[in-house]
Coordinates of C-alpha atoms in Angstrom, one line a residue:
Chain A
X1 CA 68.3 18.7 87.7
X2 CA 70.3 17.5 84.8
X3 CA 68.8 15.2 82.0
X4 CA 69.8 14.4 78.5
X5 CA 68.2 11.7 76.0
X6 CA 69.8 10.5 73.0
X7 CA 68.2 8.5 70.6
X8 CA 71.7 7.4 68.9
X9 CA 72.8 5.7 72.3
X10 CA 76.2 4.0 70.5
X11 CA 77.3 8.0 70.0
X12 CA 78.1 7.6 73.4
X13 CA 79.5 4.5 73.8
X14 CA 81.7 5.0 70.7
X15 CA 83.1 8.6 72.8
X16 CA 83.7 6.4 75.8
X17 CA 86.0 3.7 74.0
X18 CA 87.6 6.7 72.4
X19 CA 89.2 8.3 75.4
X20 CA 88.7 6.0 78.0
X21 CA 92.4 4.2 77.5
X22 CA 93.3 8.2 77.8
X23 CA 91.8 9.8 80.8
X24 CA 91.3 7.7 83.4
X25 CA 88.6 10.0 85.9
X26 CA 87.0 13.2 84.4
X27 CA 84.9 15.8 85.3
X28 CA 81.7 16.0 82.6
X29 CA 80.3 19.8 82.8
X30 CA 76.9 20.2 82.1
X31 CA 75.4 23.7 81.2
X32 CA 73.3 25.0 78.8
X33 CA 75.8 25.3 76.2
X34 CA 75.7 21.0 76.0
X35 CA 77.7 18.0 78.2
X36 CA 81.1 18.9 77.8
X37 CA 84.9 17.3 79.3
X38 CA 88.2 18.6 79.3
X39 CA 91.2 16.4 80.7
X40 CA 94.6 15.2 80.8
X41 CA 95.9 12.2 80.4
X42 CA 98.1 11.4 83.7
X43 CA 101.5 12.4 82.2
X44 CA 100.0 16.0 81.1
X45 CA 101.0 15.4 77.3
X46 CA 98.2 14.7 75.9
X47 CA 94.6 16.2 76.7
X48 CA 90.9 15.3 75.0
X49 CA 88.2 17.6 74.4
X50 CA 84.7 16.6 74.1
X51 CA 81.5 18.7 73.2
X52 CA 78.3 17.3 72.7
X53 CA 75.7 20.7 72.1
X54 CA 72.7 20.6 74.1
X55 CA 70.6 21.3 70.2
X56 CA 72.3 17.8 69.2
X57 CA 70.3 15.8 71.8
X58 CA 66.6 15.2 71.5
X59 CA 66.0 16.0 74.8
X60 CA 68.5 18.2 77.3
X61 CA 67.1 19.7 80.3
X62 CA 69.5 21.4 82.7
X63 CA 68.5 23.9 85.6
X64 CA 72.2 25.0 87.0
X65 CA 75.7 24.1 85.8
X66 CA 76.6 21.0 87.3
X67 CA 80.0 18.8 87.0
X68 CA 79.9 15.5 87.5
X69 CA 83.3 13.5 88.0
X70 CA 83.3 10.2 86.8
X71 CA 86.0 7.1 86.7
X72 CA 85.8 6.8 82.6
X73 CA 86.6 2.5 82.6
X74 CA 83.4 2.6 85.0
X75 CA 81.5 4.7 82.9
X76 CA 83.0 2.7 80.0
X77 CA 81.6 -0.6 81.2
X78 CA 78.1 0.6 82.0
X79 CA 77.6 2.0 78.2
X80 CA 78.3 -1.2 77.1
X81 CA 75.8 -2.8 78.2
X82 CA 73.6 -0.7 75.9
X83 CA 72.3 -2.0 73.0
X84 CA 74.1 -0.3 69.5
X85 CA 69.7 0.6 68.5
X86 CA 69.2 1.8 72.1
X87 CA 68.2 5.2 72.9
X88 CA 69.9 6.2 76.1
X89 CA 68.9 8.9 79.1
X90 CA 71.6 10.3 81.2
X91 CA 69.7 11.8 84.5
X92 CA 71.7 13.6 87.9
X93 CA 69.2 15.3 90.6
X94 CA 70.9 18.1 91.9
X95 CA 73.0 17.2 95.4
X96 CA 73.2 13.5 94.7
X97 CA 76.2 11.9 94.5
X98 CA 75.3 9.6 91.6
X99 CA 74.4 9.7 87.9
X100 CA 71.5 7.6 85.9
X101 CA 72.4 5.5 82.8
X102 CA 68.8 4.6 81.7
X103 CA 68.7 2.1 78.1
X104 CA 65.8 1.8 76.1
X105 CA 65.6 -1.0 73.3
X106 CA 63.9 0.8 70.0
X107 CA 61.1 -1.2 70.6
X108 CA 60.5 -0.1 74.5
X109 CA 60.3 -4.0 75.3
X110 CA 63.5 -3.9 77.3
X111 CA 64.3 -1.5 79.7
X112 CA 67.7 -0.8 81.9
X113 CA 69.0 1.5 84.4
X114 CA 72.2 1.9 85.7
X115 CA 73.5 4.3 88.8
X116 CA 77.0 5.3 88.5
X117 CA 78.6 7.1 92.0
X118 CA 80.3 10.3 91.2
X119 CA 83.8 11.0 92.3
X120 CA 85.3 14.1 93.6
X121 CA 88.2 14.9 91.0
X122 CA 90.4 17.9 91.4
X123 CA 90.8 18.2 87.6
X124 CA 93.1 21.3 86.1
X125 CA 91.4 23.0 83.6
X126 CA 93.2 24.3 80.8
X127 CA 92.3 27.7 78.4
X128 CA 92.5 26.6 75.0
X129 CA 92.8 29.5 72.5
X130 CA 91.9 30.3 69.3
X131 CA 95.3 29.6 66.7
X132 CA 96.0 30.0 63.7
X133 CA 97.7 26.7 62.3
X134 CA 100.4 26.5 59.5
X135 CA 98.7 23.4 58.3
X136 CA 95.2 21.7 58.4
X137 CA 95.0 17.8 57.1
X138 CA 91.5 16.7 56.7
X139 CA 91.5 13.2 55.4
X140 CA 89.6 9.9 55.8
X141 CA 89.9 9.0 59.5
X142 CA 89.9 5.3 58.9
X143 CA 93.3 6.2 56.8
X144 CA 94.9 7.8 59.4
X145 CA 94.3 5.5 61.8
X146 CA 95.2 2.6 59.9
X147 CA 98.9 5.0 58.7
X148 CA 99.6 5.1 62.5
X149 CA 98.7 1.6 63.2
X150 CA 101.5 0.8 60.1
X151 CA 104.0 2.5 61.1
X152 CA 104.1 1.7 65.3
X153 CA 105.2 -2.1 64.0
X154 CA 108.4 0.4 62.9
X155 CA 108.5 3.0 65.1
X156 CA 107.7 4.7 68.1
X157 CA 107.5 8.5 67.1
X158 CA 105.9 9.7 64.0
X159 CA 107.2 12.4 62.0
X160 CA 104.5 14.3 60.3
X161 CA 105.6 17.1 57.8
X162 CA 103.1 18.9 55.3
X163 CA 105.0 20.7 52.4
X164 CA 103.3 21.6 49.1
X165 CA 103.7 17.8 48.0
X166 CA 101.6 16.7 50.8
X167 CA 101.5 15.2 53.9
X168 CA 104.1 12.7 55.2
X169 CA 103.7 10.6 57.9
X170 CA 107.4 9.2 59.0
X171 CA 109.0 6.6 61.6
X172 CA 112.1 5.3 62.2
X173 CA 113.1 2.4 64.3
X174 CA 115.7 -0.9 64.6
X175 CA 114.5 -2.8 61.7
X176 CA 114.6 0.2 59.5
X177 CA 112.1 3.1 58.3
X178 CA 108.9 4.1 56.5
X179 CA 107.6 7.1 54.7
X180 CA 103.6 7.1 53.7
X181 CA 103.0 10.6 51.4
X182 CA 99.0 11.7 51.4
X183 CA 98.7 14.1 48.3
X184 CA 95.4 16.3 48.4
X185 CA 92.9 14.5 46.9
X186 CA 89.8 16.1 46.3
X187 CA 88.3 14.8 42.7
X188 CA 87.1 11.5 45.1
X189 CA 83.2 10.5 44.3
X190 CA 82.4 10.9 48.0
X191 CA 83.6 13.7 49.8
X192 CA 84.1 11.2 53.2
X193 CA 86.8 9.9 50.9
X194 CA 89.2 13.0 50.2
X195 CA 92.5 14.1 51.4
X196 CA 92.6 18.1 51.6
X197 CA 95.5 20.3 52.6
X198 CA 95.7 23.5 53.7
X199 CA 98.9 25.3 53.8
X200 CA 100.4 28.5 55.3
X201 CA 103.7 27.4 55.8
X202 CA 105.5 24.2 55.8
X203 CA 105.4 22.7 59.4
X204 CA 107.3 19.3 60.3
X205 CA 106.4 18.0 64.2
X206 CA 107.5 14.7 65.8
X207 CA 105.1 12.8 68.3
X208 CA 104.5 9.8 70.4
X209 CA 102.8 7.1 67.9
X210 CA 101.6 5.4 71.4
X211 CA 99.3 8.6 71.5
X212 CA 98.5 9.0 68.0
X213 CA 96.9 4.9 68.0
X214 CA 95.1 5.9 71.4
X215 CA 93.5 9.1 69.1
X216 CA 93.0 7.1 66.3
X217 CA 90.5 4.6 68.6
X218 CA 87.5 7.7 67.8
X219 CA 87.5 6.6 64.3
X220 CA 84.2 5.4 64.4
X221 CA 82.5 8.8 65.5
X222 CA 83.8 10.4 61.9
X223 CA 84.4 9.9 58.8
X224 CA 87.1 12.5 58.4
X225 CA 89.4 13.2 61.4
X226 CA 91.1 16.8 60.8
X227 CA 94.9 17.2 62.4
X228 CA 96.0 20.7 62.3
X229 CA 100.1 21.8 63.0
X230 CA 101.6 24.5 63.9
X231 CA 105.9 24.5 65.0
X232 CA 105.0 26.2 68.5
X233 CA 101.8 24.3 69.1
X234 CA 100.3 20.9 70.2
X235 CA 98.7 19.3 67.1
X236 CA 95.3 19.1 67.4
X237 CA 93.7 15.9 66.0
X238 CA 89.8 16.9 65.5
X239 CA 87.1 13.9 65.1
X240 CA 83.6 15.6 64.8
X241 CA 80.8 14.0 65.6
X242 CA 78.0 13.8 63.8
X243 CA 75.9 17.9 63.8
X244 CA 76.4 17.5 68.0
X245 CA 79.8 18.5 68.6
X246 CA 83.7 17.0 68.2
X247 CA 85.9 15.1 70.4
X248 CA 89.5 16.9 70.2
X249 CA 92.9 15.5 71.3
X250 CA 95.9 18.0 71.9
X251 CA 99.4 16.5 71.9
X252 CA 102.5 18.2 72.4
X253 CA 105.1 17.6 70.2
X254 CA 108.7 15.9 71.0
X255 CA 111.1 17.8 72.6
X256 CA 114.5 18.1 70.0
X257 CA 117.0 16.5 71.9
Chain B
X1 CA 107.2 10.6 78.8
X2 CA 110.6 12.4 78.6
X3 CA 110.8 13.2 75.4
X4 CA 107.5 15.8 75.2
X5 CA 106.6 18.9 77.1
X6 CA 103.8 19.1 79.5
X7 CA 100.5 20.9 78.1
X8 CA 101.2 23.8 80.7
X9 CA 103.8 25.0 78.5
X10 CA 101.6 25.3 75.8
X11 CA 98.6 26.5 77.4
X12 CA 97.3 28.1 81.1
X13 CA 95.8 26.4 83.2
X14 CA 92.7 28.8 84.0

């Protein structure tokens, strides 16, 4: 049997409407380690990574590993009928082919369940490993999102290039260009607020802006989003959420032509 | 999209 209860219910919607314009169906593995999902967007460019830890949830039972696959719009439109205050239960008995949504309103006076049917999804599983970037952006997410949203009205890739000065987030396109410089900024009253840079070597990537606004759409899970580069790499755009976990989002870079 | 490698370039599938 696999159960989970979370008290902060809109943690879960805000995940789905982060990656379900992403990942269409997804396999969620459940183990002791947390509720976890790896997958691909369908043209294999871009993949999320989600960990919620099993300590993060107030309650989280699981017997045996389990993976449930799941249609993410369908999933999508079940957590939204939650309640933002609700605290929400996520139950699958072992050998059913369905999952439990159960929503509870903070004052127990309303009470919903929903069963979801679980798909079978041949999903490729990727190994991830360790790297060592040549540079690591942390800045306010809300900025990020709102650079990338900028410069698609200009664009469609984004050149992003960290060198000593900062970071520089650049797009070209019919009606002309843009260039938006972040300098590290870390003498901001609230730490949510500051821009930090960490440098090894200068590093200068082009990607798909389309992908970078889809990303962007976690920006309500955290305050800070963290995009780390490296030449030979996929950039890795990190939103962490709250002590539970992160939601991750690799893109590979454009090919030079 | 043609302009960006697949993942599997990057990374094995396990």
């Amino acid at each position: 049997m696999f159960e989970l209860r979370l008290e902060q219910g809109s943690l879960l919607k805000k995940v789905m409407e982060a990656i379900k314009d992403l990942v269409n169906d997804a396999n969620f593995d459940c183990s002791a380690t947390g509720f976890s999902m790896q997958a691909m967007d369908s043209s294999h460019v871009a993949l999320v990574a989600l960990l919620l830890r099993s300590e993060g949830f107030e309650h989280y039972r699981c017997d045996r590993n389990i993976s449930m696959g799941i249609n993410l719009a369908n999933m999508a439109k079940i957590l939204k009928c939650a309640g933002n205050d609700d605290i929400v239960t996520v139950k699958a008995d072992d050998g059913t082919d369905s999952v439990t949504f159960m929503f509870e309103s903070p004052t127990q006076d309303k009470i919903s369940d929903f069963e979801l049917k679980l798909m079978d999804i041949d999903s490729e599983h990727l190994g991830i490993p360790e790297a060592e970037y040549d540079a690591i952006v942390r800045m306010p997410s809300a900025e990020f999102a709102r650079i990338c949203k900028d410069l698609s009205s200009i664009g469609d890739t984004v050149v992003i290039s960290v060198t000593k000065e900062g970071v520089k987030f650049s797009t070209r396109g019919d009606i002309g260009t843009a260039n938006i410089v972040c300098r590290q900024n870390t003498s901001v009253d609230k730490p949510e607020e500051a821009t930090i840079i960490e440098m090894k070597e200068m590093v200068s990537l082009t990607f798909a802006l389309r992908y970078m606004n889809s990303f962007a759409k976690a920006t309500p899970l955290a305050s800070q989003v963290t995009i780390s580069l490296s030449s030979d790499l996929p950039v890795v755009v990190e939103y962490k959420i709250a002590e539970m976990g992160y939601i991750r989002f690799y893109l590979a870079p454009k090919i030079e032509e | 999209d043609i302009f960006q490698d697949a993942l599997e370039t990057y990374f094995d599938s396990k």
